[in-house]
Amino acid sequence: MLQLPTRRTHDGAAATVRAAAGRAPGRLGRAGRLLPTPAGTPFTFGYTLVLVATSLFAEYGDPGTVTGLLHASSTDVAHLSRTPLLVLVASALWVAGGLFSACAVGFVFVLTALERRIGAWRTAAVFLVGHVVATLATEIPVALSVLAGHLPDTSLHRLDYGISFGVLASVGALAGLLAPVVRGTVLAWVSAMLLHDLVAFEDPLTNWGHPLALLIGVGFWPLLRRVARGPREASRRSGPA
């Protein structure tokens, strides 16, 4: 049993108890910052709700309807040539692999951490640029190969959807805002996974798009470091002399 010193006044003891009780919520609050919230990370929070809804529909909805929607959302060459804006948006509304895939879990934690550092609009921009540029970089070569006769016409209708390009661009961007040791660990771990996928050669086009998306995120480092540095410098200037 905890023994309080006999010389402590009643008010002092009460203050000690209140402080001890307040430390647990503080720790919970810090842990809670790993997850998106409506006020703190509105982009990630809202996007997560959308992905939860579409993933549940993909799991429990009518199989024929789900298949039709996935094909209509595919960023294959045929769709990109007809309705590029529509499919670039629609393809990012689905999670390939389901709610508990590594990509879905990575989306929640990576984008939450990134948005808390650089804000909602910049996080959305990083994700969107990674998604769009990596998608085009993997599909344009397909179109050229079909025109040259190196691939069959069926390659123009290759099913392609998901958030992995945007997530990896966000990983690359976030790494630049981390401490050097953590940054190196994250990049080494992610690069090893991407290399494993390339060696497996199960989906070459998508697998080549993943390291490209990661590099796109790395390309944001100079800009995002200036953005993240601004609030810290303002805080130091406003602090005690």
CSV table of C-alpha atoms in Angstrom, one decimal:
chain,number,residue,atom,x,y,z
A,1,MET,CA,0.0,0.0,0.0
A,2,LEU,CA,1.2,3.5,-0.9
A,3,GLN,CA,2.3,5.5,2.2
A,4,LEU,CA,2.1,9.3,1.8
A,5,PRO,CA,4.5,11.3,3.9
A,6,THR,CA,3.0,12.5,7.2
A,7,ARG,CA,4.2,16.1,6.7
A,8,ARG,CA,2.3,16.5,3.4
A,9,THR,CA,-0.7,18.7,3.8
A,10,HIS,CA,-4.2,17.6,2.7
A,11,ASP,CA,-4.1,20.0,-0.3
A,12,GLY,CA,-0.7,18.7,-1.4
A,13,ALA,CA,-1.8,15.1,-1.1
A,14,ALA,CA,-4.9,15.9,-3.2
A,15,ALA,CA,-2.7,17.6,-5.8
A,16,THR,CA,-0.4,14.6,-6.0
A,17,VAL,CA,-3.3,12.2,-6.5
A,18,ARG,CA,-4.8,14.4,-9.3
A,19,ALA,CA,-1.4,14.5,-11.0
A,20,ALA,CA,-1.0,10.8,-10.8
A,21,ALA,CA,-4.5,10.2,-12.2
A,22,GLY,CA,-3.8,12.6,-15.0
A,23,ARG,CA,-0.7,10.8,-16.3
A,24,ALA,CA,-2.6,7.8,-17.6
A,25,PRO,CA,-4.9,9.8,-19.9
A,26,GLY,CA,-1.9,11.7,-21.1
A,27,ARG,CA,-0.3,8.4,-22.2
A,28,LEU,CA,-3.5,7.3,-23.9
A,29,GLY,CA,-3.6,10.7,-25.6
A,30,ARG,CA,-0.1,10.2,-27.1
A,31,ALA,CA,-1.0,6.7,-28.2
A,32,GLY,CA,-4.2,8.0,-29.7
A,33,ARG,CA,-2.2,10.4,-31.9
A,34,LEU,CA,-1.3,7.3,-34.0
A,35,LEU,CA,-4.9,7.1,-35.2
A,36,PRO,CA,-6.8,9.6,-37.3
A,37,THR,CA,-9.3,11.9,-35.7
A,38,PRO,CA,-11.9,14.2,-37.3
A,39,ALA,CA,-10.3,17.4,-35.9
A,40,GLY,CA,-6.6,16.4,-35.9
A,41,THR,CA,-6.4,14.6,-39.3
A,42,PRO,CA,-9.6,15.3,-41.2
A,43,PHE,CA,-8.2,14.0,-44.6
A,44,THR,CA,-7.0,10.7,-43.2
A,45,PHE,CA,-10.1,10.2,-41.0
A,46,GLY,CA,-12.6,10.9,-43.8
A,47,TYR,CA,-10.7,8.8,-46.3
A,48,THR,CA,-10.5,5.9,-43.9
A,49,LEU,CA,-14.2,5.9,-43.5
A,50,VAL,CA,-14.6,5.7,-47.2
A,51,LEU,CA,-12.2,2.8,-47.5
A,52,VAL,CA,-13.9,1.0,-44.6
A,53,ALA,CA,-17.3,1.4,-46.5
A,54,THR,CA,-16.0,0.2,-49.8
A,55,SER,CA,-14.1,-2.7,-48.3
A,56,LEU,CA,-17.1,-3.9,-46.4
A,57,PHE,CA,-19.2,-3.7,-49.6
A,58,ALA,CA,-16.5,-5.6,-51.5
A,59,GLU,CA,-16.6,-8.3,-48.8
A,60,TYR,CA,-20.3,-8.6,-48.3
A,61,GLY,CA,-21.9,-7.1,-51.4
A,62,ASP,CA,-23.3,-8.9,-54.4
A,63,PRO,CA,-20.3,-10.5,-56.1
A,64,GLY,CA,-21.5,-9.5,-59.6
A,65,THR,CA,-22.0,-5.9,-58.6
A,66,VAL,CA,-18.6,-5.8,-56.8
A,67,THR,CA,-16.8,-7.2,-59.8
A,68,GLY,CA,-18.5,-4.8,-62.2
A,69,LEU,CA,-17.6,-1.8,-60.0
A,70,LEU,CA,-14.0,-2.9,-59.7
A,71,HIS,CA,-13.6,-3.3,-63.4
A,72,ALA,CA,-15.3,0.1,-64.0
A,73,SER,CA,-12.8,1.6,-61.5
A,74,SER,CA,-9.7,0.0,-63.1
A,75,THR,CA,-7.0,2.4,-64.3
A,76,ASP,CA,-6.2,0.2,-67.3
A,77,VAL,CA,-5.2,1.8,-70.6
A,78,ALA,CA,-8.7,1.5,-72.1
A,79,HIS,CA,-10.3,3.4,-69.2
A,80,LEU,CA,-7.5,5.9,-68.9
A,81,SER,CA,-7.9,6.8,-72.6
A,82,ARG,CA,-11.7,7.4,-72.2
A,83,THR,CA,-12.4,8.6,-68.6
A,84,PRO,CA,-9.0,9.3,-67.0
A,85,LEU,CA,-10.2,11.6,-64.2
A,86,LEU,CA,-13.0,9.3,-63.2
A,87,VAL,CA,-11.0,6.1,-63.0
A,88,LEU,CA,-8.0,7.8,-61.3
A,89,VAL,CA,-10.3,8.8,-58.5
A,90,ALA,CA,-12.5,5.7,-58.4
A,91,SER,CA,-9.5,3.3,-58.4
A,92,ALA,CA,-8.3,5.0,-55.1
A,93,LEU,CA,-11.6,4.2,-53.4
A,94,TRP,CA,-10.8,0.5,-53.1
A,95,VAL,CA,-8.3,-1.5,-51.0
A,96,ALA,CA,-6.7,-4.5,-52.8
A,97,GLY,CA,-6.4,-7.1,-50.1
A,98,GLY,CA,-9.1,-6.0,-47.7
A,99,LEU,CA,-9.3,-3.9,-44.5
A,100,PHE,CA,-6.6,-5.9,-42.7
A,101,SER,CA,-4.0,-6.0,-45.4
A,102,ALA,CA,-0.6,-4.4,-44.9
A,103,CYS,CA,-1.6,-1.6,-47.3
A,104,ALA,CA,-4.7,-0.7,-45.4
A,105,VAL,CA,-3.0,-0.7,-42.0
A,106,GLY,CA,-0.1,1.3,-43.5
A,107,PHE,CA,-2.5,3.8,-44.9
A,108,VAL,CA,-4.0,4.6,-41.5
A,109,PHE,CA,-0.7,4.9,-39.5
A,110,VAL,CA,1.4,6.5,-42.2
A,111,LEU,CA,-1.1,9.1,-43.4
A,112,THR,CA,-2.0,10.0,-39.8
A,113,ALA,CA,1.6,10.6,-39.0
A,114,LEU,CA,2.2,12.6,-42.2
A,115,GLU,CA,-0.9,14.7,-41.8
A,116,ARG,CA,-0.1,15.6,-38.2
A,117,ARG,CA,3.2,17.0,-39.5
A,118,ILE,CA,2.3,18.8,-42.7
A,119,GLY,CA,-1.5,19.2,-42.6
A,120,ALA,CA,-4.4,17.8,-44.6
A,121,TRP,CA,-4.1,19.5,-48.0
A,122,ARG,CA,-0.4,18.7,-48.3
A,123,THR,CA,-0.9,15.1,-47.3
A,124,ALA,CA,-3.7,14.8,-49.9
A,125,ALA,CA,-1.4,16.3,-52.5
A,126,VAL,CA,1.4,13.8,-51.7
A,127,PHE,CA,-1.0,10.9,-51.9
A,128,LEU,CA,-2.6,12.1,-55.1
A,129,VAL,CA,0.6,12.8,-56.9
A,130,GLY,CA,2.0,9.4,-56.0
A,131,HIS,CA,-1.2,7.7,-57.0
A,132,VAL,CA,-1.5,9.5,-60.4
A,133,VAL,CA,2.1,9.6,-61.5
A,134,ALA,CA,2.9,6.0,-60.6
A,135,THR,CA,-0.3,4.8,-62.3
A,136,LEU,CA,0.5,6.7,-65.5
A,137,ALA,CA,4.1,5.5,-65.4
A,138,THR,CA,3.0,1.9,-65.3
A,139,GLU,CA,0.2,2.1,-67.8
A,140,ILE,CA,1.7,4.3,-70.5
A,141,PRO,CA,4.4,1.7,-71.3
A,142,VAL,CA,1.6,-0.9,-71.7
A,143,ALA,CA,-0.1,1.3,-74.3
A,144,LEU,CA,3.2,1.8,-76.2
A,145,SER,CA,4.0,-2.0,-76.0
A,146,VAL,CA,0.5,-2.9,-77.4
A,147,LEU,CA,1.0,-0.3,-80.2
A,148,ALA,CA,4.4,-1.8,-81.0
A,149,GLY,CA,3.0,-5.3,-81.1
A,150,HIS,CA,4.9,-6.5,-78.1
A,151,LEU,CA,1.8,-7.1,-75.9
A,152,PRO,CA,-1.7,-8.4,-76.8
A,153,ASP,CA,-4.7,-6.2,-76.9
A,154,THR,CA,-6.0,-7.8,-73.8
A,155,SER,CA,-3.3,-5.9,-71.8
A,156,LEU,CA,-5.3,-2.7,-72.4
A,157,HIS,CA,-7.9,-4.1,-70.0
A,158,ARG,CA,-5.6,-5.2,-67.2
A,159,LEU,CA,-7.5,-4.9,-63.9
A,160,ASP,CA,-5.7,-2.3,-61.8
A,161,TYR,CA,-7.0,-0.5,-58.7
A,162,GLY,CA,-6.1,0.3,-55.1
A,163,ILE,CA,-4.3,2.8,-52.8
A,164,SER,CA,-0.8,1.2,-52.7
A,165,PHE,CA,0.9,3.9,-54.9
A,166,GLY,CA,-0.4,6.7,-52.8
A,167,VAL,CA,0.5,4.9,-49.5
A,168,LEU,CA,4.1,4.3,-50.7
A,169,ALA,CA,4.5,7.9,-51.8
A,170,SER,CA,3.3,8.9,-48.3
A,171,VAL,CA,5.8,6.5,-46.7
A,172,GLY,CA,8.6,8.1,-48.8
A,173,ALA,CA,7.5,11.6,-47.8
A,174,LEU,CA,7.1,10.8,-44.1
A,175,ALA,CA,10.5,9.2,-44.0
A,176,GLY,CA,12.1,12.6,-44.7
A,177,LEU,CA,10.5,14.1,-41.6
A,178,LEU,CA,11.8,11.4,-39.2
A,179,ALA,CA,15.0,11.1,-37.2
A,180,PRO,CA,17.9,9.7,-39.3
A,181,VAL,CA,18.0,6.3,-37.6
A,182,VAL,CA,14.2,5.8,-37.9
A,183,ARG,CA,14.3,7.1,-41.5
A,184,GLY,CA,16.9,4.6,-42.5
A,185,THR,CA,15.1,1.8,-40.8
A,186,VAL,CA,11.8,2.6,-42.4
A,187,LEU,CA,13.3,3.0,-45.9
A,188,ALA,CA,15.4,-0.2,-45.6
A,189,TRP,CA,12.4,-2.3,-44.4
A,190,VAL,CA,10.1,-1.0,-47.1
A,191,SER,CA,12.7,-1.3,-49.8
A,192,ALA,CA,13.4,-4.9,-48.8
A,193,MET,CA,9.6,-5.7,-49.2
A,194,LEU,CA,9.5,-4.1,-52.6
A,195,LEU,CA,12.6,-5.9,-53.7
A,196,HIS,CA,11.0,-9.2,-52.6
A,197,ASP,CA,7.9,-8.4,-54.7
A,198,LEU,CA,10.1,-7.6,-57.7
A,199,VAL,CA,12.0,-10.9,-57.4
A,200,ALA,CA,8.7,-12.8,-57.1
A,201,PHE,CA,7.6,-11.2,-60.4
A,202,GLU,CA,3.9,-11.9,-59.8
A,203,ASP,CA,2.7,-8.5,-61.1
A,204,PRO,CA,5.7,-6.8,-62.7
A,205,LEU,CA,4.0,-3.6,-63.8
A,206,THR,CA,2.5,-2.8,-60.4
A,207,ASN,CA,5.6,-4.0,-58.6
A,208,TRP,CA,7.8,-1.5,-60.6
A,209,GLY,CA,5.3,1.2,-59.8
A,210,HIS,CA,5.8,0.7,-56.0
A,211,PRO,CA,9.4,1.8,-55.8
A,212,LEU,CA,8.6,4.7,-58.2
A,213,ALA,CA,5.9,5.8,-55.8
A,214,LEU,CA,8.3,5.6,-52.9
A,215,LEU,CA,10.8,7.8,-54.8
A,216,ILE,CA,8.1,10.3,-55.6
A,217,GLY,CA,7.5,10.7,-51.9
A,218,VAL,CA,11.2,11.1,-51.3
A,219,GLY,CA,11.2,13.9,-53.9
A,220,PHE,CA,8.9,15.9,-51.6
A,221,TRP,CA,11.5,16.0,-48.8
A,222,PRO,CA,12.9,19.5,-49.5
A,223,LEU,CA,9.5,21.1,-49.6
A,224,LEU,CA,8.0,19.2,-46.7
A,225,ARG,CA,11.0,19.8,-44.4
A,226,ARG,CA,10.6,23.5,-44.9
A,227,VAL,CA,6.9,23.2,-44.1
A,228,ALA,CA,7.6,21.1,-41.0
A,229,ARG,CA,10.4,23.4,-39.9
A,230,GLY,CA,8.2,26.5,-40.0
A,231,PRO,CA,6.0,25.8,-36.9
A,232,ARG,CA,9.1,24.8,-34.8
A,233,GLU,CA,10.9,28.0,-35.6
A,234,ALA,CA,7.8,30.1,-34.9
A,235,SER,CA,7.5,28.2,-31.5
A,236,ARG,CA,11.1,29.0,-30.6
A,237,ARG,CA,10.7,32.7,-31.5
A,238,SER,CA,7.6,33.0,-29.4
A,239,GLY,CA,9.1,31.2,-26.4
A,240,PRO,CA,11.0,32.7,-23.5
A,241,ALA,CA,14.3,34.5,-24.3
